[in-house]
Structures are given as C-alpha cells and as structure tokens.
C-alpha cells in the first residue's frame, strides 16, 4: 500500500531531494551508490520503471493521487508519497510542476564503455554540451533516429538533470549511454583515439576547408561510426577536430552556416542512422 504523507512542514528534511539539493548534490554524494535524480510526469516515470529504475519517493499534487498518478503509485508499493495542493508545492519547489508529479529515483552507476559500444554501429558523442534542454532533445533524437548509444564527456550537462529527463521524454532511460573518459583533460588528450581503439571511425561535426557532406558515400559506408557534436556556440574544440578521421558538415542554404546542436544532431542521426 502507498504511504500517503500530507505536507504540513515545508522544512521537512525528507523533502530536501525535491527542494534544496542542487543537481550536483543529487549526483555527487560521498557515497555514489546513494545518488538520486528526479523524474517528472507520469509518462516519464513509467518509462523509467519499465527500464528497471528504482523509485525512492514521490512528490505530487493531491488531486493526482486518485487521478493520473493512481496506477503509478500502486505500481511502486509502499514508498512515501508526499502531497499538497499546487500552491503549496510551488512555494516548496520554487517552480510549477509541469505534470503535477515528481519521483526521486536511485541513480545507477555508469555502464562500462566497452560493453555498451561492443555491438554498436552508430554512436553519438557529446562534447561539453551544457544546456539541459539540448541534452534532452539530443537523446530523444538519438533514440528515435537509429543511434545505438550515446557517450557524454565529463563537462556535459548531466543527462539525469530534471529538465533533460523531461525534454528527452524518458528516452534517456531507453538508449544506452555512459560517460567517456574520467576528466575533460583525458578527453582532450585521447578521446577520439579511445573511440578508434573501440573500432570506430570518428566524424567531427564542424565547418572547415576539408569538411565532407553528411551524405558522403565513403562516410556512410563506414561499418562503425562515432558522430561527435560540440558545445553550443563554440562547437568542437580544435584538438578534437584535428584528431578525428572525418570533419563533417550539413549543407545549408540562404547563407546559414550552422544549426543549434540539437537540430544538427537530428539531421546527422537521421542520415547516418539509416546507413548501418
């Protein structure tokens, strides 16, 4: 049976995971196995549960207990369900709950890089992508358009960020992903070479004098291909571009020279995802 707990004290420490802890604090505990992330909306939470993620507690509007979250609550056994009216929750969290339901979930450890890349043919690599909305959108495109897994560098926004999870519509739980390299310095020094050792040719998405088109036949014929996309604004680092096997561009019109990284990822994933 669910454990329904009416919120009568906004300073209740059991609510800190929803109200006080920053994304970094949720992620970087002294004991990594106690890491937490927040999933928002019944659809996203159900997707996480379907993929084996373990819930810790809920925070939701009272009306959702017998409404859109009814089946979800009963699916999760006797974990705490903290509840109040919308106005109270807005004061508590500092923002409007988009779908009226939050779930704190146990954060898994990073999967092994070699294992998730072993049978992959097309992978996406994100270098220093900082915006949570872009991360979520890229994961959604990667899952939908044929990428086998996603790798993020240490300076990327956390894919388990609340907004990233919501924008991804739960695909962050469905497509395999992990962090590549322990530090940004390690990535800069040997990241593309690490991908080569795993059997991938590397394709840096960037404009240069020797860029090939995203529909280049030689590029698309590669058996294993890693598409690397860079941070908003500055794009990929010069060292990453220089270390890659290909520099790749998306042909454009009307004098436009670049796309938002999330939009560029969708174009690139659609093109290379269907050639594997």
Short mmCIF file of C-alpha atoms in Angstrom, two decimals:
data_model
loop_
_atom_site.label_atom_id
_atom_site.label_comp_id
_atom_site.label_asym_id
_atom_site.label_seq_id
_atom_site.Cartn_x
_atom_site.Cartn_y
_atom_site.Cartn_z
CA UNK A 1 0.00 0.00 0.00
CA UNK A 2 1.26 3.52 -0.77
CA UNK A 3 2.31 5.67 2.19
CA UNK A 4 0.46 8.99 1.68
CA UNK A 5 2.07 11.83 3.65
CA UNK A 6 0.37 15.24 3.78
CA UNK A 7 2.93 18.05 3.74
CA UNK A 8 2.45 20.26 6.79
CA UNK A 9 6.03 21.40 7.27
CA UNK A 10 7.89 22.97 4.34
CA UNK A 11 11.17 22.40 6.21
CA UNK A 12 10.75 18.63 6.41
CA UNK A 13 14.25 17.23 5.60
CA UNK A 14 12.69 14.28 3.77
CA UNK A 15 11.71 16.77 1.06
CA UNK A 16 15.24 18.07 0.52
CA UNK A 17 15.77 15.92 -2.57
CA UNK A 18 12.93 17.81 -4.24
CA UNK A 19 13.51 21.27 -2.82
CA UNK A 20 17.01 22.02 -1.54
CA UNK A 21 19.63 19.78 -3.12
CA UNK A 22 21.19 21.07 -6.34
CA UNK A 23 21.62 18.80 -9.34
CA UNK A 24 25.30 18.45 -8.40
CA UNK A 25 24.41 17.49 -4.83
CA UNK A 26 21.91 14.92 -6.03
CA UNK A 27 24.57 13.44 -8.27
CA UNK A 28 27.80 13.81 -6.28
CA UNK A 29 27.21 12.21 -2.92
CA UNK A 30 30.11 10.98 -0.78
CA UNK A 31 28.67 7.54 -1.41
CA UNK A 32 27.93 7.32 -5.16
CA UNK A 33 25.52 4.42 -4.71
CA UNK A 34 23.21 6.85 -2.87
CA UNK A 35 22.95 9.23 -5.84
CA UNK A 36 19.47 10.43 -6.77
CA UNK A 37 17.81 12.01 -9.79
CA UNK A 38 14.34 13.49 -10.26
CA UNK A 39 11.91 12.26 -12.93
CA UNK A 40 8.90 14.41 -13.79
CA UNK A 41 5.47 13.41 -15.20
CA UNK A 42 3.71 10.03 -15.08
CA UNK A 43 4.77 9.13 -18.63
CA UNK A 44 8.47 9.70 -17.94
CA UNK A 45 8.32 7.96 -14.55
CA UNK A 46 6.57 4.94 -16.03
CA UNK A 47 9.23 4.73 -18.73
CA UNK A 48 11.94 4.75 -16.05
CA UNK A 49 10.17 1.98 -14.13
CA UNK A 50 9.78 -0.07 -17.32
CA UNK A 51 13.55 0.21 -17.79
CA UNK A 52 14.27 -1.05 -14.29
CA UNK A 53 14.93 2.19 -12.41
CA UNK A 54 14.11 2.13 -8.69
CA UNK A 55 11.87 4.80 -7.09
CA UNK A 56 12.61 6.41 -3.71
CA UNK A 57 9.68 8.76 -3.10
CA UNK A 58 7.01 10.85 -4.83
CA UNK A 59 6.01 14.50 -4.58
CA UNK A 60 2.70 15.35 -6.23
CA UNK A 61 -0.44 17.45 -6.20
CA UNK A 62 -3.15 15.94 -4.04
CA UNK A 63 -5.58 15.65 -6.96
CA UNK A 64 -3.21 13.31 -8.80
CA UNK A 65 -3.32 10.62 -6.10
CA UNK A 66 -6.69 9.47 -7.39
CA UNK A 67 -6.06 10.88 -10.86
CA UNK A 68 -3.24 10.50 -13.39
CA UNK A 69 -0.80 9.05 -10.85
CA UNK A 70 -3.15 6.42 -9.38
CA UNK A 71 -1.76 3.42 -11.27
CA UNK A 72 1.77 4.73 -10.93
CA UNK A 73 1.53 4.95 -7.13
CA UNK A 74 0.12 1.46 -6.83
CA UNK A 75 2.86 0.14 -9.09
CA UNK A 76 5.53 1.35 -6.67
CA UNK A 77 4.46 -0.37 -3.46
CA UNK A 78 4.88 1.37 -0.12
CA UNK A 79 7.31 4.21 -0.97
CA UNK A 80 6.41 7.63 0.53
CA UNK A 81 4.04 9.84 -1.44
CA UNK A 82 4.35 13.47 -0.25
CA UNK A 83 1.40 15.58 -1.28
CA UNK A 84 -0.21 19.02 -1.05
CA UNK A 85 -2.16 21.47 -3.21
CA UNK A 86 -0.46 23.08 -6.21
CA UNK A 87 0.08 26.41 -4.47
CA UNK A 88 1.91 24.75 -1.58
CA UNK A 89 4.10 22.73 -3.94
CA UNK A 90 5.01 25.85 -5.93
CA UNK A 91 6.15 27.56 -2.73
CA UNK A 92 8.02 24.43 -1.75
CA UNK A 93 9.89 23.76 -5.01
CA UNK A 94 10.06 27.25 -6.48
CA UNK A 95 8.55 26.15 -9.80
CA UNK A 96 5.30 24.79 -11.21
CA UNK A 97 5.22 21.03 -11.55
CA UNK A 98 4.61 20.65 -15.28
CA UNK A 99 2.69 17.39 -14.93
CA UNK A 100 1.98 17.57 -11.21
CA UNK A 101 4.17 14.57 -10.27
CA UNK A 102 7.84 14.21 -9.32
CA UNK A 103 9.64 11.00 -8.43
CA UNK A 104 13.04 10.73 -6.77
CA UNK A 105 14.84 7.68 -8.18
CA UNK A 106 18.06 5.85 -7.46
CA UNK A 107 20.83 6.87 -9.84
CA UNK A 108 22.66 3.91 -11.42
CA UNK A 109 26.43 3.84 -11.88
CA UNK A 110 27.86 4.50 -15.35
CA UNK A 111 27.79 1.39 -17.58
CA UNK A 112 31.07 0.07 -18.91
CA UNK A 113 32.14 1.91 -22.08
CA UNK A 114 33.46 -1.17 -23.87
CA UNK A 115 30.33 -3.19 -23.13
CA UNK A 116 27.77 -0.69 -24.44
CA UNK A 117 29.89 0.01 -27.54
CA UNK A 118 30.67 -3.62 -28.32
CA UNK A 119 27.86 -4.28 -30.81
CA UNK A 120 27.16 -0.66 -31.71
CA UNK A 121 27.48 0.55 -35.31
CA UNK A 122 26.42 4.18 -34.95
CA UNK A 123 27.06 6.19 -31.80
CA UNK A 124 26.69 9.82 -30.75
CA UNK A 125 29.37 11.58 -28.71
CA UNK A 126 28.58 14.90 -26.99
CA UNK A 127 31.49 17.17 -26.15
CA UNK A 128 30.81 19.76 -23.42
CA UNK A 129 27.14 20.26 -24.37
CA UNK A 130 26.00 22.37 -21.42
CA UNK A 131 22.31 23.11 -21.94
CA UNK A 132 19.92 20.65 -20.31
CA UNK A 133 17.22 21.20 -22.95
CA UNK A 134 19.68 20.43 -25.74
CA UNK A 135 20.85 17.29 -23.96
CA UNK A 136 17.28 16.05 -23.61
CA UNK A 137 16.45 16.83 -27.24
CA UNK A 138 19.62 15.12 -28.50
CA UNK A 139 18.84 11.96 -26.52
CA UNK A 140 15.33 11.89 -27.94
CA UNK A 141 16.65 12.22 -31.49
CA UNK A 142 19.37 9.63 -30.88
CA UNK A 143 16.82 7.09 -29.67
CA UNK A 144 14.37 7.81 -32.47
CA UNK A 145 16.81 8.03 -35.37
CA UNK A 146 18.97 4.96 -35.11
CA UNK A 147 21.85 5.68 -32.75
CA UNK A 148 22.93 2.62 -30.79
CA UNK A 149 24.26 4.54 -27.79
CA UNK A 150 25.29 8.00 -26.57
CA UNK A 151 28.58 8.99 -24.91
CA UNK A 152 28.99 12.22 -22.95
CA UNK A 153 32.25 13.91 -21.98
CA UNK A 154 32.83 14.90 -18.32
CA UNK A 155 31.91 18.56 -18.96
CA UNK A 156 28.50 17.80 -20.46
CA UNK A 157 25.29 18.61 -18.65
CA UNK A 158 24.13 15.56 -16.70
CA UNK A 159 21.57 13.59 -18.78
CA UNK A 160 19.78 12.82 -15.49
CA UNK A 161 19.19 16.54 -14.91
CA UNK A 162 15.46 17.02 -14.22
CA UNK A 163 14.89 19.16 -17.31
CA UNK A 164 16.99 16.89 -19.53
CA UNK A 165 14.99 13.86 -18.45
CA UNK A 166 11.70 15.66 -19.09
CA UNK A 167 12.71 17.02 -22.52
CA UNK A 168 14.01 13.59 -23.54
CA UNK A 169 10.53 12.16 -22.79
CA UNK A 170 12.24 9.33 -20.94
CA UNK A 171 14.46 8.22 -23.82
CA UNK A 172 17.46 8.84 -21.53
CA UNK A 173 16.30 5.62 -19.84
CA UNK A 174 15.86 3.70 -23.08
CA UNK A 175 19.02 4.31 -25.12
CA UNK A 176 22.31 3.03 -23.64
CA UNK A 177 24.67 5.82 -22.57
CA UNK A 178 27.71 6.42 -20.43
CA UNK A 179 30.49 8.91 -19.79
CA UNK A 180 33.65 8.65 -21.87
CA UNK A 181 36.88 9.49 -20.00
CA UNK A 182 37.22 10.37 -16.33
CA UNK A 183 38.21 14.01 -16.88
CA UNK A 184 37.93 16.69 -19.54
CA UNK A 185 41.72 16.66 -19.82
CA UNK A 186 41.70 12.97 -20.62
CA UNK A 187 39.05 13.51 -23.30
CA UNK A 188 41.04 16.35 -24.89
CA UNK A 189 44.20 14.26 -24.89
CA UNK A 190 42.94 10.88 -26.03
CA UNK A 191 39.16 10.83 -26.52
CA UNK A 192 38.94 10.25 -30.30
CA UNK A 193 41.84 7.79 -30.08
CA UNK A 194 39.87 5.82 -27.47
CA UNK A 195 36.99 5.60 -29.93
CA UNK A 196 39.35 4.40 -32.65
CA UNK A 197 40.57 1.63 -30.33
CA UNK A 198 36.95 0.53 -29.95
CA UNK A 199 36.78 0.15 -33.74
CA UNK A 200 35.02 3.42 -34.66
CA UNK A 201 35.90 5.93 -37.28
CA UNK A 202 35.30 9.38 -35.85
CA UNK A 203 33.31 12.16 -37.52
CA UNK A 204 33.58 15.69 -36.09
CA UNK A 205 30.57 17.85 -36.93
CA UNK A 206 32.27 21.14 -37.85
CA UNK A 207 32.91 23.56 -40.70
CA UNK A 208 36.38 23.54 -42.21
CA UNK A 209 38.05 23.63 -45.62
CA UNK A 210 38.15 19.85 -45.73
CA UNK A 211 34.66 19.10 -44.39
CA UNK A 212 32.73 16.42 -46.25
CA UNK A 213 28.96 16.41 -46.59
CA UNK A 214 26.84 14.37 -44.16
CA UNK A 215 25.71 12.30 -47.16
CA UNK A 216 29.27 11.50 -48.33
CA UNK A 217 29.25 7.86 -49.58
CA UNK A 218 32.62 6.99 -48.05
CA UNK A 219 31.49 8.31 -44.65
CA UNK A 220 28.21 6.41 -44.76
CA UNK A 221 29.96 3.21 -45.81
CA UNK A 222 31.97 3.04 -42.58
CA UNK A 223 30.99 -0.04 -40.59
CA UNK A 224 31.32 1.69 -37.21
CA UNK A 225 30.97 5.45 -36.96
CA UNK A 226 31.05 7.84 -33.99
CA UNK A 227 29.47 11.26 -34.66
CA UNK A 228 30.90 13.93 -32.34
CA UNK A 229 28.93 17.11 -31.64
CA UNK A 230 30.25 20.11 -29.73
CA UNK A 231 29.12 22.67 -27.24
CA UNK A 232 26.64 25.43 -28.01
CA UNK A 233 28.25 28.44 -29.67
CA UNK A 234 31.89 27.39 -29.88
CA UNK A 235 31.31 23.91 -31.28
CA UNK A 236 34.01 21.25 -31.08
CA UNK A 237 37.49 22.01 -29.81
CA UNK A 238 40.27 22.35 -32.38
CA UNK A 239 42.08 19.37 -30.86
CA UNK A 240 39.04 17.13 -31.26
CA UNK A 241 38.54 18.17 -34.88
CA UNK A 242 42.21 17.58 -35.65
CA UNK A 243 42.09 14.12 -34.06
CA UNK A 244 39.04 12.86 -35.95
CA UNK A 245 39.01 10.77 -39.12
CA UNK A 246 36.40 12.99 -40.80
CA UNK A 247 35.20 16.56 -40.47
CA UNK A 248 31.55 16.64 -41.50
CA UNK A 249 29.13 19.41 -42.41
CA UNK A 250 25.41 19.66 -43.12
CA UNK A 251 24.89 21.51 -46.43
CA UNK A 252 22.79 24.66 -45.89
CA UNK A 253 21.14 27.46 -47.84
CA UNK A 254 20.45 31.21 -47.61
CA UNK A 255 23.83 31.93 -46.09
CA UNK A 256 23.13 30.00 -42.89
CA UNK A 257 26.34 28.42 -41.62
CA UNK A 258 25.21 26.46 -38.55
CA UNK A 259 22.29 24.94 -36.64
CA UNK A 260 21.53 24.61 -32.97
CA UNK A 261 23.32 21.48 -31.74
CA UNK A 262 20.04 19.67 -31.05
CA UNK A 263 18.74 20.42 -34.57
CA UNK A 264 22.08 19.45 -36.13
CA UNK A 265 22.08 16.19 -34.21
CA UNK A 266 18.66 15.23 -35.58
CA UNK A 267 19.79 15.81 -39.17
CA UNK A 268 23.04 13.89 -38.65
CA UNK A 269 21.41 11.00 -36.83
CA UNK A 270 18.72 10.59 -39.48
CA UNK A 271 21.32 10.47 -42.25
CA UNK A 272 23.84 8.11 -40.70
CA UNK A 273 21.37 6.07 -38.66
CA UNK A 274 19.77 4.59 -41.76
CA UNK A 275 23.14 3.52 -43.19
CA UNK A 276 24.36 0.78 -40.90
#
